[in-house]
PDB file of C-alpha atoms and ligand atoms in Angstrom:
ATOM      1  CA  MET M   1     147.150  80.518  86.622  1.00 31.00           C
ATOM      2  CA  THR M   2     148.283  77.117  87.648  1.00 31.00           C
ATOM      3  CA  THR M   3     149.269  74.091  85.539  1.00 32.00           C
ATOM      4  CA  ASP M   4     147.957  71.258  87.413  1.00 34.00           C
ATOM      5  CA  PRO M   5     144.209  70.697  86.198  1.00 35.00           C
ATOM      6  CA  VAL M   6     142.084  68.547  88.440  1.00 39.00           C
ATOM      7  CA  PRO M   7     142.386  65.120  86.834  1.00 38.00           C
ATOM      8  CA  ALA M   8     139.102  63.555  85.460  1.00 38.00           C
ATOM      9  CA  ALA M   9     137.443  61.194  87.744  1.00 37.00           C
ATOM     10  CA  GLU M  10     140.113  59.566  89.799  1.00 34.00           C
ATOM     11  CA  PRO M  11     139.263  56.276  91.306  1.00 34.00           C
ATOM     12  CA  GLY M  12     139.278  56.388  95.108  1.00 34.00           C
ATOM     13  CA  PRO M  13     141.766  54.185  97.020  1.00 34.00           C
ATOM     14  CA  ALA M  14     141.102  50.486  97.236  1.00 33.00           C
ATOM     15  CA  THR M  15     139.944  51.232 100.851  1.00 33.00           C
ATOM     16  CA  ALA M  16     137.535  53.746  99.925  1.00 36.00           C
ATOM     17  CA  PRO M  17     134.135  52.913 100.943  1.00 38.00           C
ATOM     18  CA  VAL M  18     131.778  51.960  98.205  1.00 39.00           C
ATOM     19  CA  PRO M  19     129.579  55.184  97.633  1.00 45.00           C
ATOM     20  CA  ALA M  20     125.862  54.706  98.565  1.00 46.00           C
ATOM     21  CA  ALA M  21     124.106  53.775  95.276  1.00 53.00           C
ATOM     22  CA  GLY M  22     121.883  56.741  94.521  1.00 72.00           C
ATOM     23  CA  PRO M  23     120.643  58.557  91.307  1.00 94.00           C
ATOM     24  CA  VAL M  24     123.609  59.809  89.406  1.00 96.00           C
ATOM     25  CA  VAL M  25     121.597  62.902  88.480  1.00 97.00           C
ATOM     26  CA  ARG M  26     119.090  64.463  90.747  1.00 98.00           C
ATOM     27  CA  TYR M  27     115.866  66.317  89.442  1.00 98.00           C
ATOM     28  CA  GLU M  28     114.053  68.795  91.463  1.00 98.00           C
ATOM     29  CA  ARG M  29     111.333  71.448  90.620  1.00 98.00           C
ATOM     30  CA  ASN M  30     110.595  74.471  92.851  1.00 98.00           C
ATOM     31  CA  GLY M  31     108.145  76.726  91.177  1.00 98.00           C
ATOM     32  CA  PRO M  32     108.977  77.509  87.623  1.00 98.00           C
ATOM     33  CA  VAL M  33     112.745  76.515  88.017  1.00 98.00           C
ATOM     34  CA  ALA M  34     113.866  72.867  87.736  1.00 98.00           C
ATOM     35  CA  THR M  35     117.473  71.970  89.033  1.00 98.00           C
ATOM     36  CA  VAL M  36     119.330  68.949  87.494  1.00 98.00           C
ATOM     37  CA  THR M  37     122.211  68.069  89.645  1.00 98.00           C
ATOM     38  CA  MET M  38     125.073  65.811  88.557  1.00 98.00           C
ATOM     39  CA  ASN M  39     125.484  63.397  91.344  1.00 97.00           C
ATOM     40  CA  ARG M  40     128.705  61.745  91.562  1.00 95.00           C
ATOM     41  CA  PRO M  41     130.516  64.143  93.881  1.00 96.00           C
ATOM     42  CA  GLU M  42     132.985  61.223  94.769  1.00 95.00           C
ATOM     43  CA  TYR M  43     134.330  61.391  91.265  1.00 94.00           C
ATOM     44  CA  ARG M  44     133.917  65.218  90.913  1.00 96.00           C
ATOM     45  CA  ASN M  45     131.078  64.613  88.789  1.00 97.00           C
ATOM     46  CA  ALA M  46     132.745  62.886  86.021  1.00 95.00           C
ATOM     47  CA  GLN M  47     130.453  62.133  83.320  1.00 94.00           C
ATOM     48  CA  ASN M  48     129.950  58.503  82.365  1.00 94.00           C
ATOM     49  CA  SER M  49     127.423  57.208  79.790  1.00 94.00           C
ATOM     50  CA  ARG M  50     124.939  56.438  82.610  1.00 95.00           C
ATOM     51  CA  MET M  51     125.092  60.085  83.669  1.00 96.00           C
ATOM     52  CA  THR M  52     124.546  61.377  80.096  1.00 96.00           C
ATOM     53  CA  TYR M  53     121.358  59.530  79.648  1.00 96.00           C
ATOM     54  CA  ALA M  54     119.991  60.678  83.050  1.00 96.00           C
ATOM     55  CA  LEU M  55     120.766  64.224  82.218  1.00 97.00           C
ATOM     56  CA  ASP M  56     118.898  63.633  79.092  1.00 97.00           C
ATOM     57  CA  ASP M  57     115.975  62.104  80.978  1.00 97.00           C
ATOM     58  CA  ALA M  58     116.013  65.135  83.533  1.00 98.00           C
ATOM     59  CA  PHE M  59     116.278  67.646  80.480  1.00 98.00           C
ATOM     60  CA  GLY M  60     113.326  65.904  78.919  1.00 98.00           C
ATOM     61  CA  GLU M  61     111.207  66.116  81.905  1.00 98.00           C
ATOM     62  CA  ALA M  62     112.055  69.571  82.187  1.00 98.00           C
ATOM     63  CA  ALA M  63     111.179  70.427  78.508  1.00 98.00           C
ATOM     64  CA  ALA M  64     107.914  68.481  78.795  1.00 98.00           C
ATOM     65  CA  ASP M  65     106.647  69.994  82.076  1.00 98.00           C
ATOM     66  CA  ASP M  66     104.649  73.202  81.188  1.00 98.00           C
ATOM     67  CA  GLY M  67     105.528  74.572  84.783  1.00 98.00           C
ATOM     68  CA  VAL M  68     109.003  74.611  84.019  1.00 98.00           C
ATOM     69  CA  LYS M  69     110.214  77.890  82.599  1.00 98.00           C
ATOM     70  CA  VAL M  70     114.111  77.827  83.456  1.00 98.00           C
ATOM     71  CA  ILE M  71     116.481  74.712  84.161  1.00 98.00           C
ATOM     72  CA  VAL M  72     119.636  75.096  86.330  1.00 98.00           C
ATOM     73  CA  LEU M  73     122.338  72.503  85.537  1.00 98.00           C
ATOM     74  CA  ALA M  74     124.348  72.136  88.687  1.00 98.00           C
ATOM     75  CA  GLY M  75     127.175  69.722  90.167  1.00 98.00           C
ATOM     76  CA  ALA M  76     126.935  68.265  93.776  1.00 98.00           C
ATOM     77  CA  GLY M  77     129.504  68.652  95.962  1.00 97.00           C
ATOM     78  CA  GLU M  78     132.973  70.561  95.627  1.00 98.00           C
ATOM     79  CA  HIS M  79     133.234  70.654  91.726  1.00 98.00           C
ATOM     80  CA  PHE M  80     130.686  71.255  88.851  1.00 98.00           C
ATOM     81  CA  SER M  81     132.697  68.363  86.726  1.00 98.00           C
ATOM     82  CA  SER M  82     135.958  66.921  86.300  1.00 96.00           C
ATOM     83  CA  GLY M  83     135.183  65.719  82.820  1.00 94.00           C
ATOM     84  CA  HIS M  84     134.547  62.370  81.178  1.00 93.00           C
ATOM     85  CA  ASP M  85     134.735  59.415  82.979  1.00 91.00           C
ATOM     86  CA  ILE M  86     138.047  58.013  82.165  1.00 90.00           C
ATOM     87  CA  GLY M  87     138.887  56.011  84.950  1.00 90.00           C
ATOM     88  CA  THR M  88     136.247  55.278  87.751  1.00 90.00           C
ATOM     89  CA  PRO M  89     135.030  51.970  88.513  1.00 91.00           C
ATOM     90  CA  GLU M  90     131.617  52.771  86.833  1.00 91.00           C
ATOM     91  CA  ARG M  91     133.245  53.925  83.647  1.00 93.00           C
ATOM     92  CA  ASP M  92     131.033  52.201  80.834  1.00 91.00           C
ATOM     93  CA  ALA M  93     132.351  53.702  77.666  1.00 90.00           C
ATOM     94  CA  HIS M  94     132.309  50.088  75.990  1.00 89.00           C
ATOM     95  CA  ARG M  95     128.845  49.220  77.032  1.00 91.00           C
ATOM     96  CA  PRO M  96     125.823  49.681  74.654  1.00 90.00           C
ATOM     97  CA  PHE M  97     123.481  52.039  75.105  1.00 89.00           C
ATOM     98  CA  ALA M  98     120.212  53.221  73.431  1.00 88.00           C
ATOM     99  CA  ARG M  99     121.060  56.107  71.015  1.00 92.00           C
ATOM    100  CA  ARG M 100     119.056  59.284  71.258  1.00 95.00           C
ATOM    101  CA  ALA M 101     120.914  62.073  69.686  1.00 95.00           C
ATOM    102  CA  GLY M 102     121.162  60.515  66.315  1.00 95.00           C
ATOM    103  CA  LEU M 103     121.042  57.250  64.342  1.00 95.00           C
ATOM    104  CA  TRP M 104     124.654  56.072  64.728  1.00 96.00           C
ATOM    105  CA  TRP M 105     124.832  52.437  64.960  1.00 95.00           C
ATOM    106  CA  ASP M 106     125.531  50.530  68.320  1.00 95.00           C
ATOM    107  CA  HIS M 107     129.501  51.340  68.961  1.00 96.00           C
ATOM    108  CA  SER M 108     130.258  48.727  71.672  1.00 95.00           C
ATOM    109  CA  ASP M 109     130.639  45.691  69.095  1.00 96.00           C
ATOM    110  CA  LYS M 110     132.636  47.637  66.645  1.00 96.00           C
ATOM    111  CA  ALA M 111     136.470  48.178  66.470  1.00 95.00           C
ATOM    112  CA  GLY M 112     138.812  51.208  65.875  1.00 94.00           C
ATOM    113  CA  ALA M 113     137.859  54.665  64.689  1.00 95.00           C
ATOM    114  CA  GLU M 114     134.176  53.232  63.708  1.00 96.00           C
ATOM    115  CA  GLN M 115     133.835  52.450  67.577  1.00 96.00           C
ATOM    116  CA  ARG M 116     135.063  55.908  68.836  1.00 96.00           C
ATOM    117  CA  PHE M 117     133.228  57.772  66.210  1.00 97.00           C
ATOM    118  CA  ALA M 118     129.844  56.055  66.495  1.00 97.00           C
ATOM    119  CA  ARG M 119     130.303  56.556  70.442  1.00 97.00           C
ATOM    120  CA  GLU M 120     131.244  60.265  70.432  1.00 97.00           C
ATOM    121  CA  SER M 121     128.897  61.184  67.736  1.00 97.00           C
ATOM    122  CA  GLU M 122     126.047  60.288  70.069  1.00 97.00           C
ATOM    123  CA  VAL M 123     127.211  60.808  73.763  1.00 96.00           C
ATOM    124  CA  TYR M 124     129.550  63.945  73.203  1.00 97.00           C
ATOM    125  CA  LEU M 125     128.717  65.941  70.310  1.00 98.00           C
ATOM    126  CA  GLY M 126     125.175  64.650  69.468  1.00 98.00           C
ATOM    127  CA  MET M 127     123.945  65.026  73.103  1.00 98.00           C
ATOM    128  CA  CYS M 128     125.522  68.282  73.637  1.00 98.00           C
ATOM    129  CA  ARG M 129     123.832  69.680  70.355  1.00 98.00           C
ATOM    130  CA  ARG M 130     120.554  68.209  71.639  1.00 98.00           C
ATOM    131  CA  TRP M 131     120.719  69.858  74.937  1.00 98.00           C
ATOM    132  CA  ARG M 132     121.795  73.299  73.454  1.00 98.00           C
ATOM    133  CA  GLU M 133     118.560  72.967  71.482  1.00 97.00           C
ATOM    134  CA  LEU M 134     116.448  72.529  74.488  1.00 98.00           C
ATOM    135  CA  PRO M 135     113.746  75.310  74.163  1.00 98.00           C
ATOM    136  CA  LYS M 136     113.839  76.527  77.470  1.00 98.00           C
ATOM    137  CA  PRO M 137     116.740  78.611  79.065  1.00 98.00           C
ATOM    138  CA  LEU M 138     119.374  76.632  80.666  1.00 98.00           C
ATOM    139  CA  ILE M 139     121.693  78.177  83.328  1.00 99.00           C
ATOM    140  CA  ALA M 140     124.988  76.408  84.576  1.00 98.00           C
ATOM    141  CA  ARG M 141     125.679  77.089  88.283  1.00 98.00           C
ATOM    142  CA  VAL M 142     129.598  76.353  88.419  1.00 98.00           C
ATOM    143  CA  GLN M 143     131.689  75.859  91.498  1.00 98.00           C
ATOM    144  CA  GLY M 144     135.048  74.431  91.679  1.00 98.00           C
ATOM    145  CA  ALA M 145     136.278  72.556  88.465  1.00 98.00           C
ATOM    146  CA  CYS M 146     134.874  72.706  85.180  1.00 98.00           C
ATOM    147  CA  VAL M 147     137.383  70.803  83.181  1.00 98.00           C
ATOM    148  CA  ALA M 148     137.586  69.335  79.772  1.00 97.00           C
ATOM    149  CA  GLY M 149     134.223  67.541  79.416  1.00 97.00           C
ATOM    150  CA  GLY M 150     132.920  69.671  82.018  1.00 98.00           C
ATOM    151  CA  LEU M 151     133.114  72.558  79.823  1.00 98.00           C
ATOM    152  CA  MET M 152     130.999  71.057  77.292  1.00 98.00           C
ATOM    153  CA  LEU M 153     127.963  70.984  79.612  1.00 98.00           C
ATOM    154  CA  ALA M 154     128.493  74.531  80.791  1.00 98.00           C
ATOM    155  CA  TRP M 155     128.881  75.811  77.341  1.00 98.00           C
ATOM    156  CA  VAL M 156     125.576  74.393  76.021  1.00 98.00           C
ATOM    157  CA  CYS M 157     123.875  76.322  78.956  1.00 98.00           C
ATOM    158  CA  ASP M 158     122.691  79.610  77.782  1.00 98.00           C
ATOM    159  CA  LEU M 159     123.954  81.473  81.194  1.00 98.00           C
ATOM    160  CA  ILE M 160     126.822  80.629  83.422  1.00 98.00           C
ATOM    161  CA  VAL M 161     126.909  81.720  87.037  1.00 99.00           C
ATOM    162  CA  ALA M 162     130.118  80.827  88.564  1.00 98.00           C
ATOM    163  CA  SER M 163     131.520  80.937  92.015  1.00 98.00           C
ATOM    164  CA  GLU M 164     134.557  82.809  92.781  1.00 98.00           C
ATOM    165  CA  ASP M 165     136.498  79.324  93.279  1.00 98.00           C
ATOM    166  CA  ALA M 166     135.447  78.097  89.846  1.00 98.00           C
ATOM    167  CA  PHE M 167     137.986  77.552  87.354  1.00 98.00           C
ATOM    168  CA  PHE M 168     137.835  76.197  83.842  1.00 98.00           C
ATOM    169  CA  ALA M 169     140.494  74.235  81.916  1.00 98.00           C
ATOM    170  CA  ASP M 170     140.865  71.957  78.658  1.00 98.00           C
ATOM    171  CA  PRO M 171     143.982  69.987  79.299  1.00 97.00           C
ATOM    172  CA  VAL M 172     143.328  67.488  76.398  1.00 95.00           C
ATOM    173  CA  VAL M 173     146.032  68.878  74.499  1.00 97.00           C
ATOM    174  CA  ARG M 174     148.343  66.843  76.584  1.00 95.00           C
ATOM    175  CA  MET M 175     146.710  63.751  74.996  1.00 93.00           C
ATOM    176  CA  GLY M 176     147.567  64.915  71.725  1.00 95.00           C
ATOM    177  CA  ILE M 177     143.931  65.873  70.983  1.00 96.00           C
ATOM    178  CA  PRO M 178     142.852  69.258  69.799  1.00 97.00           C
ATOM    179  CA  GLY M 179     140.308  70.204  72.586  1.00 97.00           C
ATOM    180  CA  VAL M 180     137.149  68.496  73.928  1.00 98.00           C
ATOM    181  CA  GLU M 181     134.707  66.868  71.330  1.00 98.00           C
ATOM    182  CA  TYR M 182     132.070  69.896  71.726  1.00 98.00           C
ATOM    183  CA  PHE M 183     134.919  72.536  70.193  1.00 98.00           C
ATOM    184  CA  ALA M 184     133.043  75.640  71.036  1.00 98.00           C
ATOM    185  CA  HIS M 185     136.267  77.265  72.380  1.00 98.00           C
ATOM    186  CA  PRO M 186     136.683  79.938  69.455  1.00 98.00           C
ATOM    187  CA  TRP M 187     132.865  81.146  69.984  1.00 98.00           C
ATOM    188  CA  VAL M 188     132.937  81.264  73.788  1.00 98.00           C
ATOM    189  CA  MET M 189     136.160  82.907  74.099  1.00 98.00           C
ATOM    190  CA  PRO M 190     138.364  85.048  71.788  1.00 98.00           C
ATOM    191  CA  PRO M 191     140.395  82.947  69.357  1.00 97.00           C
ATOM    192  CA  ARG M 192     143.657  84.214  70.793  1.00 98.00           C
ATOM    193  CA  VAL M 193     142.358  83.413  74.118  1.00 98.00           C
ATOM    194  CA  ALA M 194     141.237  80.247  73.033  1.00 98.00           C
ATOM    195  CA  LYS M 195     144.751  79.427  71.714  1.00 98.00           C
ATOM    196  CA  GLU M 196     146.470  80.074  74.860  1.00 98.00           C
ATOM    197  CA  PHE M 197     143.784  77.980  76.758  1.00 98.00           C
ATOM    198  CA  LEU M 198     144.582  75.027  74.564  1.00 98.00           C
ATOM    199  CA  TYR M 199     148.245  75.567  74.250  1.00 98.00           C
ATOM    200  CA  THR M 200     148.873  75.481  78.061  1.00 98.00           C
ATOM    201  CA  GLY M 201     145.882  73.700  79.482  1.00 98.00           C
ATOM    202  CA  ASP M 202     146.132  76.179  82.241  1.00 98.00           C
ATOM    203  CA  ARG M 203     143.218  76.941  84.364  1.00 98.00           C
ATOM    204  CA  MET M 204     141.144  80.124  83.777  1.00 98.00           C
ATOM    205  CA  SER M 205     139.782  81.758  86.869  1.00 98.00           C
ATOM    206  CA  ALA M 206     136.172  82.595  87.301  1.00 98.00           C
ATOM    207  CA  ARG M 207     137.190  86.199  87.059  1.00 98.00           C
ATOM    208  CA  ARG M 208     139.116  85.929  84.136  1.00 98.00           C
ATOM    209  CA  ALA M 209     136.040  84.014  82.354  1.00 98.00           C
ATOM    210  CA  HIS M 210     133.648  86.600  83.557  1.00 98.00           C
ATOM    211  CA  GLU M 211     136.245  89.524  81.786  1.00 98.00           C
ATOM    212  CA  ILE M 212     136.118  87.788  78.563  1.00 98.00           C
ATOM    213  CA  GLY M 213     132.528  87.165  78.611  1.00 98.00           C
ATOM    214  CA  MET M 214     132.360  83.638  79.183  1.00 98.00           C
ATOM    215  CA  VAL M 215     130.427  83.419  82.153  1.00 98.00           C
ATOM    216  CA  ASN M 216     127.561  86.038  83.182  1.00 98.00           C
ATOM    217  CA  HIS M 217     128.380  86.288  86.805  1.00 98.00           C
ATOM    218  CA  VAL M 218     131.067  85.544  89.446  1.00 98.00           C
ATOM    219  CA  VAL M 219     129.363  85.412  93.049  1.00 98.00           C
ATOM    220  CA  PRO M 220     130.852  84.255  96.445  1.00 98.00           C
ATOM    221  CA  ARG M 221     130.616  80.787  96.769  1.00 98.00           C
ATOM    222  CA  GLY M 222     128.087  80.793  99.872  1.00 98.00           C
ATOM    223  CA  GLU M 223     125.838  83.026  97.511  1.00 98.00           C
ATOM    224  CA  LEU M 224     125.945  80.749  94.453  1.00 98.00           C
ATOM    225  CA  VAL M 225     122.613  78.715  94.865  1.00 98.00           C
ATOM    226  CA  ASP M 226     120.653  81.847  95.950  1.00 98.00           C
ATOM    227  CA  ARG M 227     121.897  84.049  93.051  1.00 98.00           C
ATOM    228  CA  THR M 228     121.567  81.378  90.398  1.00 98.00           C
ATOM    229  CA  THR M 229     117.994  80.783  91.693  1.00 98.00           C
ATOM    230  CA  ALA M 230     117.224  84.491  91.638  1.00 98.00           C
ATOM    231  CA  LEU M 231     118.466  84.820  88.262  1.00 98.00           C
ATOM    232  CA  ALA M 232     116.303  81.880  87.226  1.00 98.00           C
ATOM    233  CA  GLU M 233     113.311  83.272  88.981  1.00 98.00           C
ATOM    234  CA  ARG M 234     113.683  86.597  87.039  1.00 98.00           C
ATOM    235  CA  VAL M 235     114.203  85.125  83.935  1.00 98.00           C
ATOM    236  CA  ALA M 236     111.160  82.620  84.473  1.00 98.00           C
ATOM    237  CA  ARG M 237     108.716  85.717  84.705  1.00 98.00           C
ATOM    238  CA  MET M 238     109.171  86.160  80.832  1.00 98.00           C
ATOM    239  CA  PRO M 239     106.776  84.297  78.403  1.00 98.00           C
ATOM    240  CA  ARG M 240     107.468  80.817  77.498  1.00 98.00           C
ATOM    241  CA  LEU M 241     107.560  81.262  73.734  1.00 98.00           C
ATOM    242  CA  GLY M 242     109.248  84.375  73.922  1.00 98.00           C
ATOM    243  CA  LEU M 243     112.218  82.825  75.868  1.00 98.00           C
ATOM    244  CA  ALA M 244     112.357  80.054  73.186  1.00 98.00           C
ATOM    245  CA  LEU M 245     112.311  82.077  70.323  1.00 98.00           C
ATOM    246  CA  ALA M 246     115.014  84.583  71.904  1.00 98.00           C
ATOM    247  CA  LYS M 247     117.170  81.239  72.574  1.00 98.00           C
ATOM    248  CA  ARG M 248     116.519  80.196  69.061  1.00 98.00           C
ATOM    249  CA  ALA M 249     117.430  83.642  67.640  1.00 98.00           C
ATOM    250  CA  VAL M 250     120.977  83.926  69.530  1.00 98.00           C
ATOM    251  CA  ASN M 251     121.954  80.077  68.802  1.00 98.00           C
ATOM    252  CA  GLN M 252     120.893  80.848  65.134  1.00 98.00           C
ATOM    253  CA  ALA M 253     123.161  83.723  65.162  1.00 98.00           C
ATOM    254  CA  GLU M 254     126.113  81.626  66.613  1.00 98.00           C
ATOM    255  CA  ASP M 255     125.420  79.172  63.808  1.00 98.00           C
ATOM    256  CA  LEU M 256     125.666  81.797  61.243  1.00 98.00           C
ATOM    257  CA  GLN M 257     128.987  82.709  63.047  1.00 97.00           C
ATOM    258  CA  GLY M 258     130.043  79.245  61.960  1.00 98.00           C
ATOM    259  CA  LEU M 259     129.561  77.328  65.626  1.00 98.00           C
ATOM    260  CA  HIS M 260     127.568  74.433  63.897  1.00 98.00           C
ATOM    261  CA  ALA M 261     130.144  73.761  60.969  1.00 98.00           C
ATOM    262  CA  GLY M 262     133.184  74.601  63.194  1.00 98.00           C
ATOM    263  CA  LEU M 263     131.942  71.938  65.509  1.00 98.00           C
ATOM    264  CA  ASP M 264     131.993  69.339  62.766  1.00 98.00           C
ATOM    265  CA  ALA M 265     135.178  70.380  61.282  1.00 98.00           C
ATOM    266  CA  ALA M 266     136.931  70.062  64.860  1.00 98.00           C
ATOM    267  CA  PHE M 267     135.171  66.867  65.692  1.00 98.00           C
ATOM    268  CA  GLY M 268     136.975  65.350  62.399  1.00 98.00           C
ATOM    269  CA  LEU M 269     140.215  66.591  63.844  1.00 98.00           C
ATOM    270  CA  HIS M 270     139.779  65.302  67.298  1.00 98.00           C
ATOM    271  CA  HIS M 271     139.057  61.879  65.669  1.00 98.00           C
ATOM    272  CA  LEU M 272     142.190  61.924  63.605  1.00 97.00           C
ATOM    273  CA  ALA M 273     143.921  62.521  66.963  1.00 96.00           C
ATOM    274  CA  HIS M 274     142.237  59.813  68.561  1.00 95.00           C
ATOM    275  CA  ALA M 275     143.141  57.515  65.518  1.00 95.00           C
ATOM    276  CA  HIS M 276     146.653  58.744  65.655  1.00 95.00           C
ATOM    277  CA  ASN M 277     146.951  57.808  69.351  1.00 94.00           C
ATOM    278  CA  ALA M 278     145.662  54.528  68.621  1.00 92.00           C
ATOM    279  CA  GLU M 279     148.154  53.806  65.942  1.00 92.00           C
ATOM    280  CA  THR M 280     151.226  55.156  67.729  1.00 92.00           C
ATOM    281  CA  ALA M 281     150.520  55.071  71.399  1.00 79.00           C
ATOM    282  CA  SER M 282     149.012  52.470  73.707  1.00 75.00           C
ATOM    283  CA  ASP M 283     145.453  53.750  73.559  1.00 74.00           C
ATOM    284  CA  PRO M 284     143.253  56.547  71.867  1.00 75.00           C
ATOM    285  CA  LEU M 285     144.284  58.982  74.859  1.00 79.00           C
ATOM    286  CA  GLY M 286     147.685  58.800  73.857  1.00 75.00           C
ATOM    287  CA  GLY M 287     148.642  56.810  77.263  1.00 74.00           C
ATOM    288  CA  MET M 288     147.508  59.715  79.392  1.00 76.00           C
ATOM    289  CA  ASP M 289     145.212  58.095  81.963  1.00 75.00           C
ATOM    290  CA  VAL M 290     143.954  59.916  85.077  1.00 72.00           C
ATOM    291  CA  ARG M 291     147.177  59.485  87.194  1.00 73.00           C
ATOM    292  CA  ALA M 292     149.312  60.654  84.068  1.00 74.00           C
ATOM    293  CA  MET M 293     147.057  63.920  83.499  1.00 74.00           C
ATOM    294  CA  LYS M 294     147.345  64.659  87.134  1.00 73.00           C
ATOM    295  CA  ASP M 295     151.053  64.380  87.317  1.00 73.00           C
ATOM    296  CA  ALA M 296     151.410  66.272  83.978  1.00 71.00           C
TER     297      ALA M 296
HETATM  298 ZN1   ZN V 301     137.155  61.709  72.331  1.00 81.52          ZN
END
């Protein structure tokens, strides 16, 4: 394990060319398999609100298309996702957006905890719950970094296929915050492993993630696309309703094991930490910007 998590969304140097404008999420369908690809590789697929709603559009399209049986969630480039966008030029956390995950009011003209709670209830916890309930199997195809907010995207998927170079980390305890907003840690890994994962912020290798049951398969990087597609196509041979009901049965079991209530409880602690930071430090991230996280 190393102690240098990939920082979320580092802006490029001032001289870097402006990346070509393109969709932040790509959607492709090949037979019964839809592939939804996060497409901000220049920022390690850091998730801004624009990407969040583009993901939601893509999942909505896949859910509505009777020809789609299985959905693969992927990240373009070297990394699956470096987490939430805390520092790219297209960071849009303070802009308004049309809410879809719940009926919280517009955060953008509010202040303090009201602003943060409304926003994160929608774009982080709410959206993750919404996607977890998508009634078709969702498979994460993970390479490189899957860090902080990136974990949330992988964890809402039903299956995870990782390449040998993939790694997982939640370093936000460095910000004084007890983990990312979708606090599934003690459900996707044993509690003692979850504590070490949080206490150290260290990277967990794909092999270790497989050993503890957090990912389904670890494959060579060069085989990641083909192996994930093969698994998706195999799952796609099952009947649609059978898959939807099996997914729901397992999700319900996780909720009976406390996942739903646990997420709400941890979300409250998460916002206590944001509020503490806002009161005592320079900002709700405890002064830990992209550079500081990289240096830590
Ligand atoms: Zn937060």
